[in-house]
PDB file of C-alpha atoms in Angstrom:
ATOM      1  CA  MET A   1     295.739  -0.030  37.428  1.00  0.00           C
ATOM      2  CA  LYS A   2     295.074   3.414  35.972  1.00  0.00           C
ATOM      3  CA  ALA A   3     294.087   1.850  32.623  1.00  0.00           C
ATOM      4  CA  ILE A   4     291.567  -0.443  34.344  1.00  0.00           C
ATOM      5  CA  LEU A   5     290.061   2.488  36.250  1.00  0.00           C
ATOM      6  CA  THR A   6     289.834   4.552  33.057  1.00  0.00           C
ATOM      7  CA  ALA A   7     288.205   1.676  31.181  1.00  0.00           C
ATOM      8  CA  THR A   8     285.724   1.144  34.013  1.00  0.00           C
ATOM      9  CA  ILE A   9     284.769   4.822  34.097  1.00  0.00           C
ATOM     10  CA  LEU A  10     284.398   4.882  30.311  1.00  0.00           C
ATOM     11  CA  ALA A  11     282.216   1.755  30.359  1.00  0.00           C
ATOM     12  CA  ALA A  12     280.010   3.238  33.088  1.00  0.00           C
ATOM     13  CA  PHE A  13     279.676   6.479  31.138  1.00  0.00           C
ATOM     14  CA  LEU A  14     278.723   4.650  27.943  1.00  0.00           C
ATOM     15  CA  ALA A  15     276.227   2.447  29.777  1.00  0.00           C
ATOM     16  CA  ALA A  16     274.620   5.472  31.435  1.00  0.00           C
ATOM     17  CA  LYS A  17     274.454   7.236  28.085  1.00  0.00           C
ATOM     18  CA  ALA A  18     272.769   4.197  26.499  1.00  0.00           C
ATOM     19  CA  VAL A  19     270.176   4.027  29.261  1.00  0.00           C
ATOM     20  CA  ALA A  20     269.604   7.787  29.133  1.00  0.00           C
ATOM     21  CA  ALA A  21     268.615   7.694  25.447  1.00  0.00           C
ATOM     22  CA  ALA A  22     265.198   9.076  24.575  1.00  0.00           C
ATOM     23  CA  PRO A  23     262.337   6.649  25.183  1.00  0.00           C
ATOM     24  CA  VAL A  24     259.973   5.413  22.493  1.00  0.00           C
ATOM     25  CA  THR A  25     256.463   6.768  23.069  1.00  0.00           C
ATOM     26  CA  TYR A  26     253.059   6.431  21.474  1.00  0.00           C
ATOM     27  CA  THR A  27     250.078   8.660  22.204  1.00  0.00           C
ATOM     28  CA  THR A  28     246.469   7.556  21.982  1.00  0.00           C
ATOM     29  CA  SER A  29     243.039   9.014  22.682  1.00  0.00           C
ATOM     30  CA  GLN A  30     242.182   5.923  24.756  1.00  0.00           C
ATOM     31  CA  SER A  31     241.646   6.539  28.460  1.00  0.00           C
ATOM     32  CA  PHE A  32     244.445   5.857  30.920  1.00  0.00           C
ATOM     33  CA  GLU A  33     242.396   3.028  32.418  1.00  0.00           C
ATOM     34  CA  ASP A  34     241.808   1.397  29.034  1.00  0.00           C
ATOM     35  CA  VAL A  35     245.482   1.603  28.100  1.00  0.00           C
ATOM     36  CA  ALA A  36     246.531   0.163  31.465  1.00  0.00           C
ATOM     37  CA  PHE A  37     243.999  -2.673  31.108  1.00  0.00           C
ATOM     38  CA  GLU A  38     245.137  -3.448  27.548  1.00  0.00           C
ATOM     39  CA  LEU A  39     248.780  -3.334  28.630  1.00  0.00           C
ATOM     40  CA  GLU A  40     248.223  -5.859  31.409  1.00  0.00           C
ATOM     41  CA  ALA A  41     246.399  -8.126  28.956  1.00  0.00           C
ATOM     42  CA  ALA A  42     249.097  -7.768  26.269  1.00  0.00           C
ATOM     43  CA  ILE A  43     251.800  -8.745  28.763  1.00  0.00           C
ATOM     44  CA  THR A  44     249.969 -11.658  30.396  1.00  0.00           C
ATOM     45  CA  ASP A  45     248.567 -12.962  27.081  1.00  0.00           C
ATOM     46  CA  ARG A  46     252.203 -13.605  26.104  1.00  0.00           C
ATOM     47  CA  GLY A  47     252.575 -15.825  29.161  1.00  0.00           C
ATOM     48  CA  LEU A  48     254.603 -13.187  30.995  1.00  0.00           C
ATOM     49  CA  VAL A  49     254.239 -12.234  34.632  1.00  0.00           C
ATOM     50  CA  ILE A  50     254.057  -8.617  35.756  1.00  0.00           C
ATOM     51  CA  ASP A  51     256.542  -8.342  38.632  1.00  0.00           C
ATOM     52  CA  SER A  52     255.250  -5.001  39.830  1.00  0.00           C
ATOM     53  CA  VAL A  53     253.272  -1.924  38.984  1.00  0.00           C
ATOM     54  CA  SER A  54     254.854   1.275  40.286  1.00  0.00           C
ATOM     55  CA  HIS A  55     252.782   4.403  40.774  1.00  0.00           C
ATOM     56  CA  PRO A  56     255.228   7.317  40.480  1.00  0.00           C
ATOM     57  CA  GLY A  57     252.422   9.673  39.445  1.00  0.00           C
ATOM     58  CA  GLU A  58     250.618   9.138  42.750  1.00  0.00           C
ATOM     59  CA  MET A  59     253.853   9.466  44.724  1.00  0.00           C
ATOM     60  CA  LEU A  60     254.838  12.718  43.018  1.00  0.00           C
ATOM     61  CA  GLU A  61     251.397  14.217  43.587  1.00  0.00           C
ATOM     62  CA  ARG A  62     251.205  12.993  47.193  1.00  0.00           C
ATOM     63  CA  THR A  63     254.596  14.556  48.039  1.00  0.00           C
ATOM     64  CA  ARG A  64     254.227  17.703  45.905  1.00  0.00           C
ATOM     65  CA  ALA A  65     253.212  20.140  48.661  1.00  0.00           C
ATOM     66  CA  ASP A  66     255.625  18.621  51.204  1.00  0.00           C
ATOM     67  CA  LEU A  67     258.463  19.306  48.765  1.00  0.00           C
ATOM     68  CA  GLY A  68     257.385  22.895  48.216  1.00  0.00           C
ATOM     69  CA  SER A  69     256.076  22.467  44.673  1.00  0.00           C
ATOM     70  CA  ASP A  70     252.811  23.583  43.164  1.00  0.00           C
ATOM     71  CA  LYS A  71     253.367  21.772  39.849  1.00  0.00           C
ATOM     72  CA  THR A  72     251.389  18.672  38.923  1.00  0.00           C
ATOM     73  CA  ILE A  73     253.642  16.631  36.626  1.00  0.00           C
ATOM     74  CA  PHE A  74     251.224  13.822  35.736  1.00  0.00           C
ATOM     75  CA  LEU A  75     247.513  13.281  36.127  1.00  0.00           C
ATOM     76  CA  LYS A  76     248.302   9.563  36.233  1.00  0.00           C
ATOM     77  CA  ALA A  77     251.519   7.617  35.697  1.00  0.00           C
ATOM     78  CA  ASP A  78     252.302   3.936  36.235  1.00  0.00           C
ATOM     79  CA  ILE A  79     255.187   1.669  35.262  1.00  0.00           C
ATOM     80  CA  TYR A  80     254.644  -2.036  34.560  1.00  0.00           C
ATOM     81  CA  SER A  81     257.760  -4.141  35.207  1.00  0.00           C
ATOM     82  CA  PHE A  82     258.387  -7.680  34.012  1.00  0.00           C
ATOM     83  CA  CYS A  83     261.319  -9.920  33.117  1.00  0.00           C
ATOM     84  CA  PRO A  84     260.589 -12.759  30.659  1.00  0.00           C
ATOM     85  CA  ALA A  85     262.765 -15.708  31.683  1.00  0.00           C
ATOM     86  CA  SER A  86     263.656 -17.094  28.256  1.00  0.00           C
ATOM     87  CA  LEU A  87     264.514 -13.757  26.660  1.00  0.00           C
ATOM     88  CA  SER A  88     266.343 -12.544  29.761  1.00  0.00           C
ATOM     89  CA  ARG A  89     268.415 -15.742  29.851  1.00  0.00           C
ATOM     90  CA  LYS A  90     269.224 -15.349  26.166  1.00  0.00           C
ATOM     91  CA  VAL A  91     270.497 -11.766  26.461  1.00  0.00           C
ATOM     92  CA  MET A  92     272.336 -12.453  29.730  1.00  0.00           C
ATOM     93  CA  GLU A  93     274.090 -15.530  28.348  1.00  0.00           C
ATOM     94  CA  ILE A  94     275.472 -13.242  25.653  1.00  0.00           C
ATOM     95  CA  ASP A  95     276.449 -10.580  28.210  1.00  0.00           C
ATOM     96  CA  PRO A  96     275.803 -11.195  31.905  1.00  0.00           C
ATOM     97  CA  LEU A  97     275.886  -7.438  32.546  1.00  0.00           C
ATOM     98  CA  ASN A  98     272.611  -7.124  30.644  1.00  0.00           C
ATOM     99  CA  ILE A  99     271.148  -7.918  34.059  1.00  0.00           C
ATOM    100  CA  ARG A 100     271.297  -4.171  34.681  1.00  0.00           C
ATOM    101  CA  PHE A 101     268.309  -3.707  32.353  1.00  0.00           C
ATOM    102  CA  CYS A 102     266.038  -6.242  34.046  1.00  0.00           C
ATOM    103  CA  PRO A 103     263.188  -5.952  34.859  1.00  0.00           C
ATOM    104  CA  TYR A 104     261.969  -4.265  31.691  1.00  0.00           C
ATOM    105  CA  GLY A 105     259.359  -1.560  32.021  1.00  0.00           C
ATOM    106  CA  ILE A 106     256.548  -0.016  30.069  1.00  0.00           C
ATOM    107  CA  PHE A 107     255.122   3.258  31.322  1.00  0.00           C
ATOM    108  CA  VAL A 108     251.637   4.703  30.909  1.00  0.00           C
ATOM    109  CA  LEU A 109     250.934   8.343  31.701  1.00  0.00           C
ATOM    110  CA  GLN A 110     248.676  11.331  31.262  1.00  0.00           C
ATOM    111  CA  TYR A 111     249.893  14.916  31.320  1.00  0.00           C
ATOM    112  CA  PRO A 112     247.752  17.619  32.942  1.00  0.00           C
ATOM    113  CA  GLN A 113     247.937  19.785  29.819  1.00  0.00           C
ATOM    114  CA  SER A 114     246.413  17.009  27.638  1.00  0.00           C
ATOM    115  CA  PRO A 115     244.091  14.851  29.763  1.00  0.00           C
ATOM    116  CA  GLU A 116     242.327  13.552  26.656  1.00  0.00           C
ATOM    117  CA  LYS A 117     245.489  11.711  25.600  1.00  0.00           C
ATOM    118  CA  THR A 118     247.400   8.817  27.121  1.00  0.00           C
ATOM    119  CA  THR A 119     251.072   8.174  26.445  1.00  0.00           C
ATOM    120  CA  ILE A 120     252.624   4.719  26.591  1.00  0.00           C
ATOM    121  CA  GLY A 121     256.273   3.885  26.045  1.00  0.00           C
ATOM    122  CA  TYR A 122     259.500   2.229  27.037  1.00  0.00           C
ATOM    123  CA  ASN A 123     263.227   2.898  27.279  1.00  0.00           C
ATOM    124  CA  THR A 124     265.506   2.134  24.373  1.00  0.00           C
ATOM    125  CA  TYR A 125     268.455  -0.222  24.746  1.00  0.00           C
ATOM    126  CA  PRO A 126     271.977  -0.328  23.325  1.00  0.00           C
ATOM    127  CA  GLU A 127     272.807  -2.049  20.057  1.00  0.00           C
ATOM    128  CA  GLY A 128     273.244  -5.798  20.324  1.00  0.00           C
ATOM    129  CA  PRO A 129     271.169  -8.460  22.055  1.00  0.00           C
ATOM    130  CA  MET A 130     269.064  -5.963  24.028  1.00  0.00           C
ATOM    131  CA  LYS A 131     267.427  -4.860  20.777  1.00  0.00           C
ATOM    132  CA  GLU A 132     265.441  -8.118  20.951  1.00  0.00           C
ATOM    133  CA  VAL A 133     264.032  -6.996  24.302  1.00  0.00           C
ATOM    134  CA  GLU A 134     263.262  -3.614  22.772  1.00  0.00           C
ATOM    135  CA  ALA A 135     261.423  -5.353  19.911  1.00  0.00           C
ATOM    136  CA  LEU A 136     259.281  -7.246  22.454  1.00  0.00           C
ATOM    137  CA  LEU A 137     258.432  -4.036  24.292  1.00  0.00           C
ATOM    138  CA  ASP A 138     257.569  -2.337  21.017  1.00  0.00           C
ATOM    139  CA  SER A 139     255.300  -5.187  19.933  1.00  0.00           C
ATOM    140  CA  ILE A 140     253.444  -5.028  23.251  1.00  0.00           C
ATOM    141  CA  VAL A 141     253.015  -1.262  23.122  1.00  0.00           C
ATOM    142  CA  ARG A 142     251.971  -1.283  19.458  1.00  0.00           C
ATOM    143  CA  GLU A 143     249.340  -3.920  20.262  1.00  0.00           C
ATOM    144  CA  VAL A 144     247.967  -1.757  23.075  1.00  0.00           C
ATOM    145  CA  VAL A 145     247.570   1.303  20.840  1.00  0.00           C
ATOM    146  CA  GLY A 146     246.228  -0.735  17.916  1.00  0.00           C
ATOM    147  CA  LEU A 147     249.223  -0.531  15.583  1.00  0.00           C
ATOM    148  CA  ASP A 148     249.991  -4.252  15.374  1.00  0.00           C
TER     149      ASP A 148
END
């Protein structure tokens, strides 16, 4: 029993470490609105459906004063979430626990200290089948910033 508990804790630690790896980011001089528009088009042009668009930038700014902060973290920040069925099935047939990564997200943001730049990026994934998902995210982001 102790060995199973130890293995479970180790697996959880390794999974958290994999998810906590540094994201891949690209910076462009395009406006936030243009990047967001191009991102939506790049996702839907692949026949994918955007499940949701989260607005953490708005939430953080809206709650800033209530939480006793005077720091603006983002001028704008959104996260586009989607889960392509065929690729998700492929990686989950290999390892059903890859479900923990779905939906996949691409974030777009602007920092207050550099409003003339927009950053777009995504989280990295562990070695193995999830690298195919990472390659998809990278191809979408590179298309948006004109590096394809």
